[in-house]
Coordinates of N, CA, C and O in Angstrom, one line a residue:
M1 N -13.9 21.2 31.7 CA -12.8 20.9 32.2 C -11.9 22.0 31.7 O -12.0 22.8 30.4
C2 N -11.2 22.7 32.7 CA -10.2 23.9 32.3 C -8.8 23.6 32.9 O -8.5 22.9 33.5
L3 N -8.1 24.1 32.2 CA -6.2 24.0 32.5 C -6.0 25.2 33.3 O -6.0 26.3 33.0
Q4 N -5.4 25.3 34.9 CA -5.1 26.3 35.3 C -3.5 25.7 35.8 O -3.2 24.9 36.0
R5 N -2.8 27.1 35.9 CA -1.4 26.9 36.4 C -1.1 27.6 37.7 O -1.8 28.4 38.1
D6 N -0.4 26.9 38.7 CA -0.1 27.5 40.0 C 1.4 28.2 39.9 O 1.9 28.5 38.9
H7 N 1.8 29.0 40.9 CA 2.8 29.7 40.8 C 4.1 28.9 40.3 O 5.2 29.7 40.0
D8 N 4.4 27.8 40.4 CA 5.5 27.0 40.0 C 5.6 26.6 38.7 O 6.3 25.8 38.0
G9 N 4.4 26.9 37.9 CA 4.3 26.6 36.4 C 3.7 25.3 36.3 O 4.0 24.7 35.2
R10 N 3.3 24.5 37.3 CA 2.5 23.5 37.3 C 1.3 23.5 36.8 O 0.6 24.7 37.1
A11 N 0.6 22.5 35.8 CA -0.7 22.5 35.4 C -1.6 21.8 36.0 O -1.1 20.8 36.0
A12 N -2.9 21.9 36.2 CA -3.9 21.3 36.6 C -5.1 21.3 35.7 O -5.7 22.4 35.3
L13 N -5.4 20.0 35.5 CA -6.6 20.0 34.5 C -7.9 19.9 35.6 O -7.8 18.9 35.9
L14 N -8.7 20.9 35.7 CA -9.5 21.0 36.8 C -10.9 20.5 35.9 O -11.3 20.9 34.7
Q15 N -12.1 19.8 36.7 CA -13.3 19.5 36.2 C -14.0 20.8 36.5 O -14.1 21.3 37.7
A16 N -14.8 21.4 35.5 CA -15.5 22.6 35.5 C -16.5 22.7 36.6 O -17.5 21.6 36.8
G17 N -16.4 23.7 37.6 CA -17.5 23.6 38.5 C -17.4 22.7 39.9 O -17.7 23.1 40.9
S18 N -16.6 21.9 39.7 CA -16.4 21.0 40.9 C -15.2 21.3 41.6 O -15.2 20.9 43.0
G19 N -14.1 21.8 41.1 CA -13.0 22.2 41.7 C -12.0 20.6 41.9 O -10.9 21.1 42.2
A20 N -12.4 19.7 41.5 CA -11.9 18.4 41.7 C -10.5 18.4 40.5 O -10.6 18.6 39.4
V21 N -9.4 18.1 41.1 CA -8.2 18.0 39.9 C -8.2 16.6 39.3 O -8.3 15.6 40.0
V22 N -8.4 16.5 38.1 CA -8.2 15.3 37.3 C -6.9 15.0 37.0 O -6.6 13.7 37.0
Q23 N -6.2 15.9 36.8 CA -4.6 15.6 36.3 C -3.7 16.7 37.0 O -3.9 17.9 36.8
Y24 N -2.5 16.2 37.5 CA -1.8 17.4 37.9 C -0.2 17.2 37.5 O 0.2 16.0 37.8
E25 N 0.2 17.8 36.8 CA 1.8 17.6 36.6 C 2.3 19.1 36.3 O 1.6 20.0 36.1
T26 N 3.6 19.1 36.1 CA 4.3 20.2 35.9 C 4.0 20.6 34.2 O 3.8 19.8 33.3
G27 N 4.2 21.9 33.8 CA 4.0 22.6 32.6 C 4.9 21.8 31.7 O 4.7 21.2 30.5
K28 N 6.4 21.5 32.0 CA 7.5 20.9 31.2 C 6.7 19.6 30.9 O 7.0 19.0 29.7
A29 N 6.3 18.8 32.0 CA 6.0 17.4 31.8 C 5.0 17.3 30.8 O 5.1 16.6 30.0
M30 N 3.9 18.2 30.9 CA 2.7 17.9 30.2 C 2.8 18.5 28.6 O 2.5 17.6 27.9
A31 N 3.8 19.4 28.6 CA 4.2 19.7 27.3 C 5.0 18.7 26.4 O 4.8 18.5 25.5
G32 N 6.1 18.1 27.3 CA 6.5 16.9 26.8 C 5.9 15.9 26.2 O 5.9 15.2 25.3
R33 N 4.7 15.2 27.0 CA 3.7 14.5 26.7 C 3.1 14.7 25.5 O 2.9 13.9 24.7
V34 N 2.6 16.0 25.2 CA 2.0 16.6 24.1 C 3.0 16.4 23.1 O 2.6 16.3 22.0
C35 N 4.2 16.9 23.3 CA 5.0 16.7 22.2 C 5.5 15.4 21.6 O 5.3 15.4 20.4
V36 N 5.3 14.4 22.4 CA 5.7 12.9 22.2 C 4.3 12.5 21.5 O 4.6 11.7 20.6
M37 N 3.5 12.9 21.9 CA 2.2 12.3 21.2 C 1.8 13.2 19.8 O 1.8 12.1 19.1
F38 N 2.2 14.1 19.5 CA 2.0 14.9 18.3 C 3.3 14.2 17.4 O 2.9 13.8 16.3
L39 N 4.3 13.9 17.9 CA 5.4 13.3 17.0 C 5.2 12.1 16.8 O 5.4 11.5 15.4
A40 N 4.6 11.1 17.7 CA 4.1 9.8 17.4 C 2.8 9.9 16.0 O 3.2 8.8 15.3
I41 N 2.0 10.4 16.1 CA 1.2 10.5 15.3 C 1.7 11.1 13.9 O 1.1 10.4 12.8
A42 N 2.6 12.1 13.7 CA 3.2 12.4 12.6 C 4.0 11.3 11.9 O 3.9 11.1 11.0
L43 N 4.7 10.8 13.0 CA 5.4 9.7 11.9 C 4.7 8.6 11.6 O 5.1 7.8 10.9
A44 N 3.6 8.4 12.3 CA 2.8 7.2 11.9 C 2.0 7.5 10.4 O 2.0 6.7 9.7
L45 N 1.7 8.7 10.5 CA 0.9 9.2 9.2 C 2.0 9.1 8.3 O 1.7 8.9 7.0
A46 N 3.3 9.8 8.3 CA 4.2 9.6 7.5 C 4.6 8.1 6.9 O 4.6 7.9 5.6
A47 N 4.7 7.3 7.8 CA 4.9 6.0 7.4 C 3.7 5.2 6.6 O 4.2 4.5 5.6
C48 N 2.6 5.7 6.9 CA 1.5 5.2 6.1 C 1.6 5.8 4.6 O 1.3 4.9 3.7
G49 N 1.6 7.1 4.4 CA 1.7 7.7 3.0 C 3.1 7.2 2.2 O 3.1 6.8 1.2
R50 N 4.2 7.1 3.0 CA 5.5 6.7 2.6 C 5.5 5.3 1.9 O 6.0 4.8 1.1
G51 N 4.8 4.3 2.6 CA 4.6 3.1 2.6 C 4.1 2.6 1.4 O 4.7 1.6 0.5
E52 N 3.0 3.0 0.9 CA 2.4 2.8 -0.5 C 3.1 3.4 -1.6 O 2.9 2.7 -2.6
R53 N 3.8 4.4 -1.7 CA 4.2 5.2 -2.5 C 5.8 4.5 -2.9 O 5.9 4.1 -4.0
S54 N 6.3 3.7 -1.7 CA 7.5 3.0 -1.9 C 7.4 1.8 -2.6 O 8.0 1.1 -3.3
L55 N 6.1 1.2 -2.0 CA 5.4 0.0 -2.4 C 5.5 0.0 -4.1 O 5.6 -1.1 -4.9
T56 N 4.7 1.1 -4.3 CA 4.3 1.2 -5.9 C 5.6 1.3 -6.7 O 5.7 0.8 -7.8
A57 N 6.8 2.0 -6.0 CA 7.9 2.0 -6.8 C 8.6 1.0 -6.8 O 9.3 0.3 -8.0
E58 N 8.4 -0.3 -6.0 CA 9.0 -1.4 -6.0 C 8.2 -2.1 -6.8 O 8.6 -3.0 -7.6
G59 N 6.9 -1.9 -7.1 CA 6.0 -2.7 -8.1 C 6.6 -2.3 -9.5 O 6.7 -3.0 -10.4
A60 N 7.1 -0.9 -9.7 CA 7.5 -0.6 -11.1 C 8.8 -1.2 -11.2 O 9.1 -1.8 -12.3
A61 N 9.7 -1.5 -10.5 CA 11.0 -2.3 -10.8 C 10.7 -3.8 -10.8 O 11.2 -4.4 -11.5
L62 N 9.7 -4.4 -10.1 CA 9.5 -5.6 -10.4 C 8.5 -6.0 -11.9 O 8.9 -6.8 -12.4
Y63 N 7.8 -5.1 -12.4 CA 7.5 -4.7 -13.6 C 8.4 -4.8 -14.8 O 8.3 -5.6 -15.6
L64 N 9.3 -3.8 -14.4 CA 10.3 -3.7 -15.4 C 11.1 -5.2 -15.6 O 11.5 -5.4 -16.7
G65 N 11.4 -5.8 -14.4 CA 12.1 -6.8 -14.5 C 11.5 -8.3 -15.0 O 12.1 -9.0 -15.3
N66 N 10.1 -8.1 -14.8 CA 9.2 -9.4 -15.0 C 8.2 -9.5 -16.3 O 7.9 -10.4 -17.0
C67 N 7.8 -8.1 -16.4 CA 6.8 -7.9 -17.5 C 6.8 -7.1 -18.8 O 6.3 -7.3 -19.9
A68 N 7.7 -6.1 -18.6 CA 8.0 -5.2 -19.5 C 8.5 -5.8 -20.6 O 8.3 -5.5 -21.8
V69 N 9.3 -7.0 -20.6 CA 9.8 -7.7 -21.9 C 8.8 -8.0 -22.7 O 8.8 -7.9 -23.9
C70 N 7.4 -8.2 -22.4 CA 6.4 -9.0 -23.3 C 5.2 -7.7 -23.5 O 5.0 -7.3 -24.3
H71 N 4.9 -7.0 -22.2 CA 3.8 -5.9 -22.3 C 4.3 -4.5 -22.5 O 3.7 -3.8 -22.2
G72 N 5.8 -4.5 -22.6 CA 6.3 -2.9 -22.9 C 6.4 -2.5 -21.5 O 6.0 -2.5 -20.5
G73 N 7.7 -1.2 -21.7 CA 8.1 -0.6 -20.5 C 6.9 0.4 -20.1 O 6.9 0.3 -19.0
D74 N 5.9 0.6 -20.8 CA 5.1 1.5 -20.7 C 3.6 0.7 -20.2 O 2.5 1.4 -20.2
A75 N 3.8 -0.5 -20.2 CA 2.7 -1.4 -20.1 C 1.5 -1.5 -21.2 O 0.3 -2.0 -21.0
S76 N 1.9 -1.0 -22.3 CA 0.9 -1.0 -23.5 C 0.8 -2.1 -24.3 O 0.0 -2.0 -25.2
G77 N 1.7 -3.3 -24.0 CA 1.4 -4.6 -24.7 C 1.9 -4.4 -26.0 O 2.8 -3.6 -26.5
G78 N 1.8 -5.6 -26.8 CA 2.5 -5.6 -27.9 C 3.9 -6.0 -28.3 O 4.4 -6.1 -29.2
G79 N 4.5 -6.0 -27.1 CA 6.3 -6.5 -27.1 C 6.2 -8.2 -27.3 O 4.9 -8.8 -27.6
G80 N 7.3 -8.5 -26.7 CA 7.5 -9.9 -26.9 C 7.9 -10.5 -28.1 O 8.1 -12.0 -28.2
A81 N 8.2 -9.9 -29.2 CA 8.5 -10.2 -30.4 C 10.2 -11.3 -30.1 O 10.0 -12.2 -31.0
S82 N 10.7 -10.9 -29.4 CA 12.0 -11.7 -29.3 C 11.9 -12.7 -28.2 O 12.9 -13.4 -27.7
V83 N 10.7 -12.9 -27.9 CA 10.4 -14.2 -26.6 C 10.0 -15.5 -27.4 O 9.0 -15.8 -28.1
P84 N 10.8 -16.4 -27.5 CA 10.6 -17.8 -28.1 C 9.3 -18.3 -27.4 O 9.1 -18.3 -26.5
G85 N 8.5 -18.6 -28.4 CA 7.1 -19.7 -28.1 C 6.1 -18.6 -27.7 O 5.0 -19.0 -27.4
L86 N 6.2 -17.0 -27.7 CA 5.2 -16.4 -27.5 C 4.2 -16.3 -28.8 O 4.3 -15.9 -30.0
S87 N 2.7 -17.0 -28.4 CA 1.9 -17.3 -29.5 C 0.9 -16.1 -29.8 O 0.2 -16.1 -30.8
K88 N 0.9 -15.3 -28.7 CA -0.3 -14.1 -28.9 C 0.4 -12.9 -28.3 O 1.4 -12.6 -27.6
T89 N -0.2 -11.7 -29.0 CA 0.3 -10.5 -28.6 C 0.0 -10.2 -27.3 O -1.1 -10.3 -26.9
P90 N 0.9 -9.8 -26.3 CA 0.5 -9.5 -24.9 C -0.4 -8.5 -24.9 O -0.3 -7.5 -25.7
P91 N -1.4 -8.5 -24.3 CA -2.3 -7.3 -23.8 C -1.9 -5.9 -23.5 O -0.9 -6.0 -22.8
D92 N -2.5 -5.1 -23.4 CA -2.2 -3.6 -23.0 C -2.8 -3.7 -21.8 O -4.0 -3.8 -21.2
L93 N -1.8 -3.6 -20.7 CA -2.3 -3.8 -19.2 C -2.9 -2.4 -18.8 O -3.3 -2.4 -17.5
R94 N -2.9 -1.2 -19.6 CA -3.0 0.0 -19.0 C -4.7 0.2 -19.1 O -5.2 0.8 -18.5
V95 N -5.5 -0.8 -19.9 CA -6.7 -0.7 -19.9 C -7.5 -1.6 -19.2 O -9.0 -1.7 -19.5
L96 N -7.0 -2.4 -18.3 CA -7.5 -3.2 -17.6 C -8.8 -2.7 -16.9 O -9.9 -3.4 -16.7
A97 N -8.7 -1.7 -16.2 CA -9.7 -0.8 -15.5 C -10.9 -0.5 -16.4 O -12.1 -0.4 -16.0
L98 N -10.5 0.0 -17.4 CA -11.3 0.9 -18.6 C -12.5 -0.5 -19.2 O -13.6 -0.1 -19.1
N99 N -11.7 -1.6 -19.4 CA -12.3 -2.9 -19.7 C -13.3 -3.5 -18.9 O -14.2 -4.4 -19.1
A100 N -13.1 -3.0 -17.5 CA -14.0 -3.6 -16.2 C -14.8 -2.6 -15.8 O -15.0 -2.7 -14.7
G101 N -15.0 -1.5 -16.4 CA -16.1 -0.8 -16.2 C -15.2 0.4 -15.3 O -16.2 1.3 -14.7
G102 N -14.1 0.8 -15.3 CA -13.9 1.9 -14.9 C -13.0 1.5 -13.3 O -12.3 2.4 -13.0
T103 N -13.2 0.2 -12.7 CA -12.5 -0.2 -11.8 C -11.2 -1.2 -11.8 O -11.6 -2.1 -12.7
F104 N -10.2 -1.1 -11.5 CA -9.0 -1.8 -11.5 C -9.7 -3.3 -11.3 O -9.9 -3.0 -9.9
P105 N -9.5 -4.2 -11.9 CA -9.9 -5.5 -11.2 C -8.9 -6.4 -10.7 O -8.3 -7.2 -11.0
A106 N -8.6 -5.8 -9.3 CA -7.4 -6.4 -8.3 C -7.6 -7.8 -8.2 O -6.7 -8.3 -8.4
R107 N -8.8 -8.7 -7.8 CA -9.0 -9.8 -7.6 C -8.8 -10.5 -8.9 O -7.9 -11.7 -8.7
E108 N -9.1 -10.3 -10.0 CA -8.8 -10.9 -11.2 C -7.6 -10.9 -11.6 O -6.7 -12.0 -12.0
V109 N -6.7 -9.8 -11.4 CA -5.4 -9.7 -11.9 C -4.6 -10.5 -11.1 O -3.9 -11.4 -11.4
L110 N -4.8 -10.2 -9.6 CA -4.2 -11.3 -8.7 C -4.4 -12.8 -8.8 O -3.4 -13.5 -8.9
A111 N -5.5 -13.3 -9.4 CA -6.1 -14.6 -9.5 C -5.1 -14.9 -10.8 O -4.3 -16.1 -11.0
V112 N -4.7 -14.1 -11.7 CA -4.1 -14.4 -12.9 C -2.4 -14.5 -12.4 O -1.7 -15.6 -12.7
L113 N -1.9 -13.8 -11.8 CA -0.6 -13.4 -11.6 C -0.6 -14.9 -10.7 O 0.8 -15.3 -10.8
N114 N -1.4 -15.2 -9.6 CA -0.9 -16.2 -8.7 C -1.0 -17.6 -9.7 O -0.1 -18.4 -9.5
G115 N -1.8 -17.7 -10.8 CA -1.6 -18.8 -11.3 C -0.3 -18.8 -12.2 O 0.3 -20.1 -12.3
Y116 N 0.0 -18.0 -12.7 CA 1.0 -17.7 -13.5 C 2.4 -17.8 -12.9 O 3.4 -18.5 -13.0
H117 N 2.5 -17.2 -11.6 CA 3.8 -17.8 -10.7 C 4.1 -18.6 -10.0 O 4.9 -19.5 -9.7
K118 N 3.1 -19.8 -10.3 CA 2.9 -20.8 -9.7 C 3.4 -22.0 -10.9 O 3.1 -23.1 -10.7
G119 N 3.8 -21.7 -11.9 CA 4.3 -22.3 -13.2 C 3.4 -22.2 -14.3 O 3.5 -22.9 -15.4
G120 N 2.6 -21.4 -14.6 CA 2.0 -20.8 -15.7 C 0.5 -21.6 -15.6 O 0.1 -22.4 -14.9
Q121 N -0.2 -21.1 -16.8 CA -1.9 -21.6 -16.8 C -1.8 -22.5 -18.1 O -1.2 -22.1 -19.2
P122 N -2.6 -23.4 -18.2 CA -2.6 -24.4 -19.1 C -3.3 -23.6 -20.5 O -3.9 -22.6 -20.3
G123 N -2.7 -23.5 -21.5 CA -3.1 -23.0 -22.8 C -2.6 -21.5 -22.9 O -2.6 -20.8 -23.8
R124 N -1.6 -21.2 -22.0 CA -1.3 -19.6 -22.1 C 0.4 -19.9 -21.7 O 1.0 -20.8 -21.1
R125 N 1.2 -19.3 -22.7 CA 2.4 -19.1 -22.6 C 2.9 -17.8 -21.7 O 3.3 -16.8 -22.1
M126 N 3.2 -17.9 -20.2 CA 3.8 -16.8 -19.7 C 4.8 -17.4 -18.6 O 4.5 -18.4 -17.9
A127 N 5.8 -16.7 -18.5 CA 7.0 -17.2 -17.7 C 6.5 -17.2 -16.1 O 5.6 -16.4 -15.6
G128 N 6.9 -18.0 -15.3 CA 6.7 -18.2 -14.1 C 7.3 -16.9 -13.2 O 8.5 -16.4 -13.7
F129 N 6.9 -16.5 -12.1 CA 7.6 -15.4 -11.5 C 8.0 -15.7 -10.0 O 7.2 -15.6 -9.0
Q130 N 9.0 -16.2 -10.0 CA 9.5 -16.7 -8.4 C 10.1 -15.5 -7.8 O 9.9 -15.8 -6.4
S131 N 10.1 -14.4 -8.5 CA 10.4 -13.1 -7.5 C 9.1 -12.6 -6.7 O 9.2 -12.0 -5.8
L132 N 8.0 -13.1 -7.2 CA 6.6 -12.7 -6.5 C 6.3 -13.7 -5.7 O 5.4 -13.1 -4.7
E133 N 7.1 -14.7 -5.0 CA 6.7 -15.3 -4.1 C 7.1 -14.9 -2.8 O 8.6 -14.5 -2.7
S134 N 6.4 -15.2 -1.6 CA 7.1 -14.5 -0.5 C 6.1 -14.9 0.7 O 4.9 -15.0 0.3
E135 N 6.7 -15.0 1.8 CA 6.0 -15.6 2.9 C 5.3 -14.5 3.6 O 4.2 -14.5 4.3
R136 N 6.1 -13.0 3.3 CA 5.4 -12.1 4.0 C 4.3 -11.8 3.2 O 4.2 -11.4 2.1
R137 N 3.2 -11.1 4.0 CA 1.8 -10.9 3.4 C 1.8 -9.2 3.6 O 2.4 -8.7 4.4
R138 N 1.1 -8.6 2.6 CA 0.8 -7.0 2.8 C -0.7 -6.7 2.3 O -1.2 -7.2 1.5
R139 N -1.4 -6.0 3.4 CA -2.7 -5.6 3.2 C -2.6 -4.3 2.5 O -1.9 -3.5 2.6
I140 N -3.5 -4.5 1.4 CA -3.7 -3.4 0.4 C -5.1 -3.2 0.3 O -6.1 -3.9 0.2
K141 N -5.4 -2.1 -0.2 CA -6.7 -1.4 -0.8 C -6.5 -0.7 -2.0 O -5.9 0.2 -2.2
I142 N -7.4 -1.2 -2.9 CA -7.5 -0.8 -4.6 C -8.7 -0.6 -4.7 O -9.6 -1.5 -4.7
G143 N -9.4 0.9 -4.8 CA -10.7 1.1 -4.9 C -11.6 0.6 -3.7 O -10.8 1.0 -2.5
D144 N -12.2 -0.2 -3.9 CA -13.1 -0.8 -2.7 C -12.7 -2.4 -2.4 O -13.2 -2.9 -1.3
V145 N -11.6 -2.7 -3.0 CA -11.3 -3.9 -2.9 C -10.1 -4.0 -1.8 O -9.0 -3.6 -1.8
R146 N -10.2 -5.0 -0.7 CA -9.3 -5.4 0.2 C -8.5 -6.5 -0.1 O -9.3 -7.6 -0.2
L147 N -7.3 -6.7 -0.1 CA -6.3 -7.6 -0.5 C -5.2 -8.0 0.3 O -4.9 -7.0 1.2
R148 N -4.9 -9.0 0.6 CA -3.5 -9.5 1.3 C -2.7 -10.7 0.8 O -2.6 -11.5 1.0
P149 N -2.2 -10.0 -0.4 CA -1.0 -10.8 -1.2 C 0.1 -10.9 -0.4 O 0.5 -10.1 0.4
S150 N 1.0 -11.5 -1.4 CA 2.6 -11.4 -0.8 C 2.8 -9.9 -1.1 O 2.2 -9.4 -2.1
E151 N 3.8 -9.6 -0.5 CA 4.6 -8.0 -0.7 C 4.8 -7.9 -1.9 O 4.5 -6.7 -2.5
P152 N 5.7 -8.9 -2.6 CA 6.0 -8.3 -4.0 C 4.7 -8.0 -4.9 O 4.3 -7.4 -5.9
M153 N 3.7 -9.2 -4.7 CA 2.6 -9.3 -5.6 C 1.7 -7.9 -5.4 O 0.9 -7.2 -6.2
A154 N 1.7 -7.4 -4.0 CA 1.1 -6.3 -3.9 C 1.4 -5.1 -4.4 O 0.9 -3.9 -4.7
A155 N 3.1 -4.9 -4.4 CA 3.6 -4.1 -5.1 C 3.2 -4.1 -6.3 O 3.0 -2.8 -7.1
L156 N 3.3 -4.7 -7.2 CA 2.9 -5.2 -8.6 C 1.4 -4.6 -8.8 O 1.2 -3.9 -9.6
L157 N 0.6 -5.1 -7.9 CA -0.8 -4.7 -8.2 C -0.9 -3.3 -8.1 O -1.8 -2.5 -8.9
L158 N -0.5 -2.5 -7.2 CA -0.5 -1.2 -6.8 C 0.2 -0.4 -8.0 O -0.4 0.6 -8.5
Y159 N 1.1 -0.9 -8.7 CA 1.8 -0.5 -9.7 C 1.1 -0.4 -10.9 O 0.8 0.5 -11.6
L160 N 0.4 -1.6 -11.0 CA -0.4 -1.7 -12.2 C -1.7 -1.0 -12.2 O -2.2 -0.1 -13.3
D161 N -2.2 -0.7 -11.0 CA -3.5 0.4 -10.6 C -3.0 1.8 -11.1 O -3.8 2.3 -11.5
S162 N -1.8 1.9 -10.8 CA -1.4 3.5 -11.1 C -1.0 3.5 -12.5 O -1.1 4.7 -13.0
Q163 N -1.1 2.7 -13.4 CA -0.7 2.8 -14.6 C -2.1 2.9 -15.5 O -2.2 3.2 -16.7
Q164 N -3.4 2.7 -14.7 CA -4.6 2.7 -15.7 C -5.1 3.8 -16.3 O -4.8 5.1 -15.6
I165 N -5.5 3.8 -17.6 CA -6.0 4.7 -18.3 C -7.7 4.7 -17.8 O -8.2 3.9 -18.0
R166 N -7.9 5.8 -17.1 CA -9.5 6.0 -16.8 C -10.2 6.8 -17.4 O -10.0 7.8 -17.8

């Protein structure tokens, strides 16, 4: 196929060798369509990249509001001295991937968080997380694992993954 222009600036996309016109429109119209197509692609790509970064930032805020009092502002654990009834030293959340062979155990962390935010788990003292409940779901991929947790839970998982020592 080749592009040819006539004396009015209109462009025709011709099939090579046959002379058959596949598409015929003015140069301005074709340029406009191409411009709109590239703009749409650019916006879609920008939204994808920005979405995960902003979700991770939201996760950082959720972490600071729900987890930092026990696990420390840097997720290194050992906090919680001022929390009544805390019987164990909270673990270092930065080494979850290291302890799981180098891959962040997203499914396991989600299972633990889901159990906690529904009122706690037997034998463990951890506050419930009402702020992590939501009807809205978000598809995320962490490593090779694809999940569809609530949006706040997705944000927290992405943040915890970003804090891992690998």
